[in-house]
Tab-separated table of C-alpha atoms in Angstrom:
chain	number	residue	atom	x	y	z
A	256	MET	CA	-84.012	-62.679	74.942
A	257	ARG	CA	-87.005	-60.670	75.799
A	258	ASN	CA	-89.987	-61.103	74.357
A	259	HIS	CA	-90.561	-57.437	72.858
A	260	GLN	CA	-86.514	-58.103	71.489
A	261	LEU	CA	-87.895	-61.526	70.061
A	262	PHE	CA	-91.005	-59.620	68.353
A	263	TYR	CA	-89.012	-56.897	66.858
A	264	SER	CA	-86.587	-59.490	65.434
A	265	VAL	CA	-89.272	-61.410	63.543
A	266	ALA	CA	-90.761	-58.030	62.207
A	267	ILE	CA	-87.281	-57.231	60.836
A	268	LEU	CA	-86.704	-60.020	59.052
A	269	LEU	CA	-90.445	-59.749	57.625
A	270	SER	CA	-89.842	-56.523	56.739
A	271	LEU	CA	-86.501	-57.178	54.799
A	272	ASN	CA	-88.471	-60.546	53.122
A	273	PHE	CA	-90.813	-57.594	51.960
A	274	PHE	CA	-88.207	-55.140	50.796
A	275	SER	CA	-86.409	-57.556	48.988
A	276	SER	CA	-89.474	-58.755	46.923
A	277	CYS	CA	-89.803	-55.198	46.155
A	278	LYS	CA	-86.815	-54.349	45.236
A	279	LYS	CA	-86.739	-57.235	42.596
A	280	ASN	CA	-88.638	-54.859	39.909
A	281	PHE	CA	-86.588	-52.088	41.170
A	282	ASP	CA	-85.383	-50.632	37.577
A	283	THR	CA	-81.589	-49.299	38.929
A	284	ASP	CA	-81.562	-46.998	35.481
A	285	ASN	CA	-84.313	-44.896	36.341
A	286	ALA	CA	-83.327	-44.289	40.037
A	287	VAL	CA	-83.129	-40.869	41.320
A	288	ASP	CA	-82.186	-40.193	45.670
A	289	GLY	CA	-82.697	-44.061	46.121
A	290	TYR	CA	-86.210	-44.288	44.920
A	291	SER	CA	-87.501	-45.728	41.328
A	292	LEU	CA	-89.310	-43.253	39.308
A	293	GLN	CA	-91.909	-46.472	38.418
A	294	GLU	CA	-94.762	-47.604	40.678
A	295	ASN	CA	-92.213	-49.290	42.562
A	296	GLU	CA	-91.369	-46.312	44.244
A	297	LYS	CA	-94.552	-46.826	47.025
A	298	HIS	CA	-93.656	-50.186	48.024
A	299	LEU	CA	-90.076	-49.158	48.632
A	300	GLU	CA	-91.042	-46.536	50.653
A	301	LYS	CA	-92.922	-48.740	52.524
A	302	ALA	CA	-90.607	-51.166	52.930
A	303	GLU	CA	-88.316	-48.568	54.315
A	304	HIS	CA	-90.616	-47.100	56.350
A	305	THR	CA	-91.583	-50.725	58.075
A	306	ILE	CA	-88.020	-51.370	58.601
A	307	ALA	CA	-87.005	-48.231	60.361
A	308	ILE	CA	-89.623	-49.035	62.979
A	309	ALA	CA	-88.574	-52.725	63.299
A	310	ASP	CA	-84.487	-51.460	63.875
A	311	ALA	CA	-86.295	-49.490	66.728
A	312	SER	CA	-87.016	-52.590	68.663
A	313	PHE	CA	-84.481	-51.625	71.092
A	314	ASN	CA	-85.095	-48.414	73.034
A	315	PHE	CA	-82.231	-46.140	73.209
A	316	LEU	CA	-83.975	-42.850	73.200
A	317	PRO	CA	-83.308	-41.178	76.209
A	318	SER	CA	-85.602	-39.967	79.138
A	319	SER	CA	-87.906	-36.869	78.273
A	320	THR	CA	-88.607	-33.944	81.233
A	321	THR	CA	-91.643	-32.791	78.456
A	322	ASN	CA	-93.318	-35.921	77.832
A	323	GLN	CA	-93.778	-34.583	74.290
A	324	ILE	CA	-91.692	-37.242	72.333
A	325	VAL	CA	-92.455	-36.648	68.623
A	326	LYS	CA	-91.112	-39.235	66.324
A	327	HIS	CA	-90.282	-39.016	62.341
A	328	ASP	CA	-89.198	-42.281	60.483
A	329	TYR	CA	-85.649	-41.846	60.976
A	330	PHE	CA	-85.078	-39.656	64.195
A	331	THR	CA	-86.850	-38.944	67.276
A	332	LEU	CA	-86.887	-35.871	69.443
A	333	SER	CA	-88.131	-34.191	72.989
A	334	TYR	CA	-89.689	-31.071	72.485
A	335	ASN	CA	-89.453	-28.462	74.855
A	336	GLU	CA	-92.327	-25.895	74.924
A	337	LYS	CA	-90.265	-23.375	77.098
A	338	TYR	CA	-87.542	-22.873	75.191
A	339	GLU	CA	-89.375	-23.914	71.778
A	340	GLN	CA	-86.859	-26.277	70.559
A	341	ALA	CA	-86.116	-30.105	71.309
A	342	GLU	CA	-84.376	-30.724	74.590
A	343	TRP	CA	-82.635	-33.929	72.519
A	344	VAL	CA	-82.668	-35.331	68.921
A	345	ALA	CA	-82.199	-38.561	69.012
A	346	TYR	CA	-81.429	-41.353	65.924
A	347	GLU	CA	-79.437	-44.186	64.385
A	348	LEU	CA	-76.779	-43.223	61.981
A	349	LYS	CA	-76.147	-46.479	59.782
A	350	LYS	CA	-72.999	-46.696	57.813
A	351	SER	CA	-75.305	-47.175	54.584
A	352	TYR	CA	-76.953	-43.823	55.353
A	353	LEU	CA	-73.703	-42.101	54.382
A	354	ILE	CA	-74.939	-40.819	50.886
A	355	ASN	CA	-73.790	-37.445	49.795
A	356	ASN	CA	-76.894	-36.174	47.366
A	357	SER	CA	-77.288	-32.993	45.616
A	358	PHE	CA	-80.822	-32.443	47.356
A	359	LYS	CA	-82.118	-28.720	47.292
A	360	ARG	CA	-82.558	-27.185	50.389
A	361	PRO	CA	-86.175	-26.736	51.398
A	362	PHE	CA	-87.489	-24.038	53.541
A	363	PHE	CA	-87.558	-24.393	57.279
A	364	ILE	CA	-90.990	-25.497	58.609
A	365	GLU	CA	-93.273	-25.882	61.829
A	366	ASP	CA	-93.592	-29.511	62.416
A	367	PRO	CA	-97.087	-30.721	62.484
A	368	SER	CA	-96.646	-33.573	64.956
A	369	VAL	CA	-95.606	-31.206	67.876
A	370	LYS	CA	-98.621	-30.315	69.322
A	371	THR	CA	-97.651	-27.029	71.199
A	372	ARG	CA	-96.031	-26.105	67.584
A	373	SER	CA	-92.579	-25.762	67.130
A	374	ALA	CA	-91.181	-22.172	66.633
A	375	ASP	CA	-91.327	-20.515	63.594
A	376	TRP	CA	-88.284	-19.718	61.500
A	377	ARG	CA	-88.829	-15.897	61.516
A	378	ASN	CA	-87.958	-15.974	64.894
A	379	TYR	CA	-84.318	-16.167	63.546
A	380	LYS	CA	-84.408	-13.870	60.934
A	381	LYS	CA	-81.782	-10.893	61.874
A	382	SER	CA	-80.816	-12.295	65.490
A	383	GLY	CA	-77.530	-12.466	64.535
A	384	PHE	CA	-77.797	-16.724	64.960
A	385	ASP	CA	-77.940	-19.306	62.432
A	386	LYS	CA	-80.752	-22.004	62.329
A	387	GLY	CA	-78.678	-24.435	63.461
A	388	HIS	CA	-79.629	-28.412	62.703
A	389	LEU	CA	-79.637	-30.765	65.594
A	390	CYS	CA	-80.239	-33.575	63.570
A	391	PRO	CA	-77.804	-33.040	60.430
A	392	ALA	CA	-79.390	-32.701	57.170
A	393	GLY	CA	-76.106	-34.213	56.247
A	394	ASP	CA	-76.511	-37.270	58.150
A	395	MET	CA	-79.981	-38.013	56.164
A	396	GLU	CA	-78.936	-37.585	52.841
A	397	PHE	CA	-79.672	-41.262	51.740
A	398	SER	CA	-83.880	-39.999	51.314
A	399	ARG	CA	-85.227	-37.272	50.190
A	400	ASN	CA	-87.833	-37.208	52.757
A	401	ALA	CA	-85.140	-38.058	55.429
A	402	TYR	CA	-83.666	-35.089	54.388
A	403	ASN	CA	-86.479	-33.114	54.017
A	404	ASP	CA	-87.618	-33.928	58.195
A	405	THR	CA	-84.505	-32.212	59.103
A	406	PHE	CA	-86.040	-28.660	58.092
A	407	PHE	CA	-88.741	-28.691	60.595
A	408	THR	CA	-88.143	-26.360	63.077
A	409	SER	CA	-87.968	-28.949	65.835
A	410	ASN	CA	-84.998	-29.545	64.869
A	411	ILE	CA	-82.994	-26.349	64.910
A	412	SER	CA	-81.273	-24.299	67.789
A	413	PRO	CA	-80.278	-21.079	67.813
A	414	GLN	CA	-76.027	-21.056	66.754
A	415	LEU	CA	-73.214	-18.428	66.786
A	416	HIS	CA	-72.267	-19.248	62.875
A	417	SER	CA	-68.910	-19.440	63.879
A	418	PHE	CA	-70.113	-22.453	65.956
A	419	ASN	CA	-72.061	-23.671	63.321
A	420	ASP	CA	-70.001	-23.506	60.616
A	421	GLY	CA	-66.827	-23.997	62.220
A	422	VAL	CA	-66.453	-26.958	65.267
A	423	TRP	CA	-69.747	-27.665	65.703
A	424	ASN	CA	-69.233	-29.113	61.808
A	425	LYS	CA	-65.953	-30.562	62.647
A	426	LEU	CA	-67.782	-32.872	65.505
A	427	GLU	CA	-70.978	-33.640	63.057
A	428	GLN	CA	-68.164	-34.563	60.189
A	429	LYS	CA	-66.291	-36.704	63.102
A	430	VAL	CA	-69.617	-38.319	64.033
A	431	ARG	CA	-69.905	-39.233	60.327
A	432	TYR	CA	-66.712	-40.810	60.256
A	433	TRP	CA	-67.318	-42.957	63.372
A	434	ALA	CA	-70.304	-43.977	61.741
A	435	GLU	CA	-68.606	-45.411	58.563
A	436	LYS	CA	-65.631	-46.985	60.946
A	437	TYR	CA	-67.673	-48.728	63.440
A	438	ASP	CA	-70.493	-49.632	60.794
A	439	GLY	CA	-73.482	-47.508	62.900
A	440	ILE	CA	-73.874	-45.795	65.962
A	441	TYR	CA	-76.615	-44.278	67.926
A	442	VAL	CA	-76.425	-39.962	68.297
A	443	VAL	CA	-78.401	-37.731	70.824
A	444	THR	CA	-78.174	-34.248	69.948
A	445	GLY	CA	-79.419	-30.809	72.330
A	446	GLY	CA	-78.638	-27.532	73.479
A	447	VAL	CA	-78.331	-27.234	77.297
A	448	LEU	CA	-81.830	-25.506	77.998
A	449	GLU	CA	-81.658	-23.888	81.487
A	450	PRO	CA	-83.234	-20.666	82.788
A	451	SER	CA	-82.434	-16.946	82.303
A	452	LEU	CA	-80.813	-17.884	78.743
A	453	LYS	CA	-80.743	-15.127	75.956
A	454	THR	CA	-83.488	-15.676	73.864
A	455	ILE	CA	-84.899	-14.498	70.243
A	456	GLY	CA	-87.773	-13.507	68.267
A	457	ARG	CA	-91.556	-12.870	69.220
A	458	GLU	CA	-91.571	-16.451	70.273
A	459	LYS	CA	-88.474	-15.800	72.900
A	460	VAL	CA	-86.441	-19.168	71.470
A	461	SER	CA	-83.958	-19.812	74.414
A	462	VAL	CA	-80.216	-19.935	72.796
A	463	PRO	CA	-78.241	-22.326	75.035
A	464	LYS	CA	-74.452	-21.655	75.966
A	465	TYR	CA	-73.602	-25.148	75.447
A	466	PHE	CA	-74.258	-28.307	73.042
A	467	TYR	CA	-73.857	-31.976	73.636
A	468	LYS	CA	-73.575	-34.861	71.572
A	469	VAL	CA	-73.719	-38.316	73.089
A	470	LEU	CA	-72.879	-41.222	70.683
A	471	LEU	CA	-73.157	-44.974	71.696
A	472	ASP	CA	-71.499	-47.298	69.864
A	473	LYS	CA	-72.157	-51.513	69.462
A	474	SER	CA	-69.427	-53.163	67.668
A	475	ASP	CA	-68.347	-56.640	68.078
A	476	GLY	CA	-70.648	-57.003	70.615
A	477	LYS	CA	-69.370	-54.451	73.016
A	478	TYR	CA	-70.372	-51.326	74.323
A	479	LYS	CA	-68.613	-47.864	74.050
A	480	MET	CA	-69.745	-44.447	74.769
A	481	ILE	CA	-67.981	-40.898	74.177
A	482	ALA	CA	-69.816	-37.448	74.854
A	483	PHE	CA	-68.772	-33.903	73.977
A	484	LEU	CA	-69.999	-30.449	75.624
A	485	VAL	CA	-69.143	-27.562	73.492
A	486	PRO	CA	-69.904	-23.938	74.355
A	487	ASN	CA	-71.785	-22.192	71.920
A	488	GLU	CA	-69.016	-20.073	70.478
A	489	ALA	CA	-65.637	-20.287	67.954
A	490	SER	CA	-63.223	-22.645	68.980
A	491	ASP	CA	-59.625	-23.929	67.573
A	492	LYS	CA	-59.035	-26.680	70.390
A	493	PRO	CA	-59.132	-29.979	69.183
A	494	LEU	CA	-62.012	-32.370	69.568
A	495	TYR	CA	-60.739	-34.352	72.633
A	496	ASP	CA	-61.021	-31.179	74.558
A	497	PHE	CA	-64.931	-31.178	74.947
A	498	VAL	CA	-65.116	-34.715	75.601
A	499	VAL	CA	-67.021	-35.400	79.035
A	500	SER	CA	-69.073	-38.110	80.793
A	501	VAL	CA	-72.321	-38.421	80.395
A	502	ASP	CA	-72.990	-38.105	84.165
A	503	ARG	CA	-72.172	-34.571	83.302
A	504	ILE	CA	-74.327	-33.936	80.753
A	505	GLU	CA	-77.037	-35.652	82.703
A	506	LYS	CA	-76.815	-33.642	85.434
A	507	LEU	CA	-77.147	-30.310	83.521
A	508	THR	CA	-80.044	-31.578	81.503
A	509	GLY	CA	-81.991	-33.793	83.761
A	510	VAL	CA	-82.221	-36.297	81.156
A	511	ASP	CA	-81.376	-39.836	81.199
A	512	PHE	CA	-79.659	-41.318	77.810
A	513	PHE	CA	-79.601	-44.865	77.206
A	514	PRO	CA	-82.134	-45.857	80.484
A	515	GLU	CA	-82.504	-49.439	78.325
A	516	LEU	CA	-78.572	-50.950	78.696
A	517	GLU	CA	-78.506	-52.933	81.877
A	518	ASP	CA	-77.885	-50.910	84.812
A	519	LYS	CA	-74.781	-52.004	85.565
A	520	LEU	CA	-72.794	-51.169	82.338
A	521	GLU	CA	-75.075	-48.085	81.764
A	522	SER	CA	-73.568	-46.655	85.308
A	523	GLN	CA	-70.201	-48.140	84.037
A	524	LEU	CA	-70.094	-46.292	80.586
A	525	GLU	CA	-71.796	-42.963	81.821
A	526	LYS	CA	-69.208	-42.337	84.465
A	527	SER	CA	-66.099	-42.780	81.999
A	528	SER	CA	-64.981	-39.234	80.037
A	529	ASP	CA	-62.222	-41.882	78.287
A	530	TYR	CA	-61.667	-40.971	74.792
A	531	LYS	CA	-58.955	-43.729	73.776
A	532	SER	CA	-61.171	-46.373	72.812
A	533	TRP	CA	-62.495	-43.635	69.645
A	534	SER	CA	-60.308	-42.818	66.630
A	535	PHE	CA	-59.588	-38.995	66.651
A	536	ASN	CA	-57.056	-39.758	63.425
């Protein structure tokens, strides 16, 4: 085992012990959105945050073409100032995260962690495009803070409503289905950013012609990978019609996905567009 993996394994154990000790006094009768209304709330949030950091011990993040990596508690992004959006957003979607809460949707705000400033939401106003989430708010309903973070403008991209509310929403729901079925998966999402794209707003936010999702699962010690490349338009096609190899998306984006995987395994997984090992039922 590599030294850094051993280090983070110990960190996880320590974090879990801390979380357990905090939880002893957790009053479930007074719990709201997974947090206590009593004084233990601060301790629980600190424990959750520590565990989230420890869980990132194995680096599943893609490479960045911009070197502007922004880490939030439950997702990480690579911001591309030229196109005024993230080139990718990456996160782990655990089975335990799949909780439906009726959180009030917050306002979209600029991401204070983006040094070059993320685009203002007003660029989307009367543009004819939705403020399409890259990391869906529905994937982060286990925590109010995690949910609210998805409304940073660094996490949105212009999407046609018929796409956002149609095939893209269908794919997001399928990702949640797989996260439950396979006890958690790793997700990377973004638009294909390229020159000469249509732009909207004063800050010229680019409108991708295609969006992608790359998923990695490790069940029973075995890895499998699948990628989708979906045009930013309405479609009634089945989701498997949009399956492509990860290699293809890497060529389109210049991003290296899951570079920390062993080279031979990474090459094998990324060249395949076989979706038979993923349940589409």
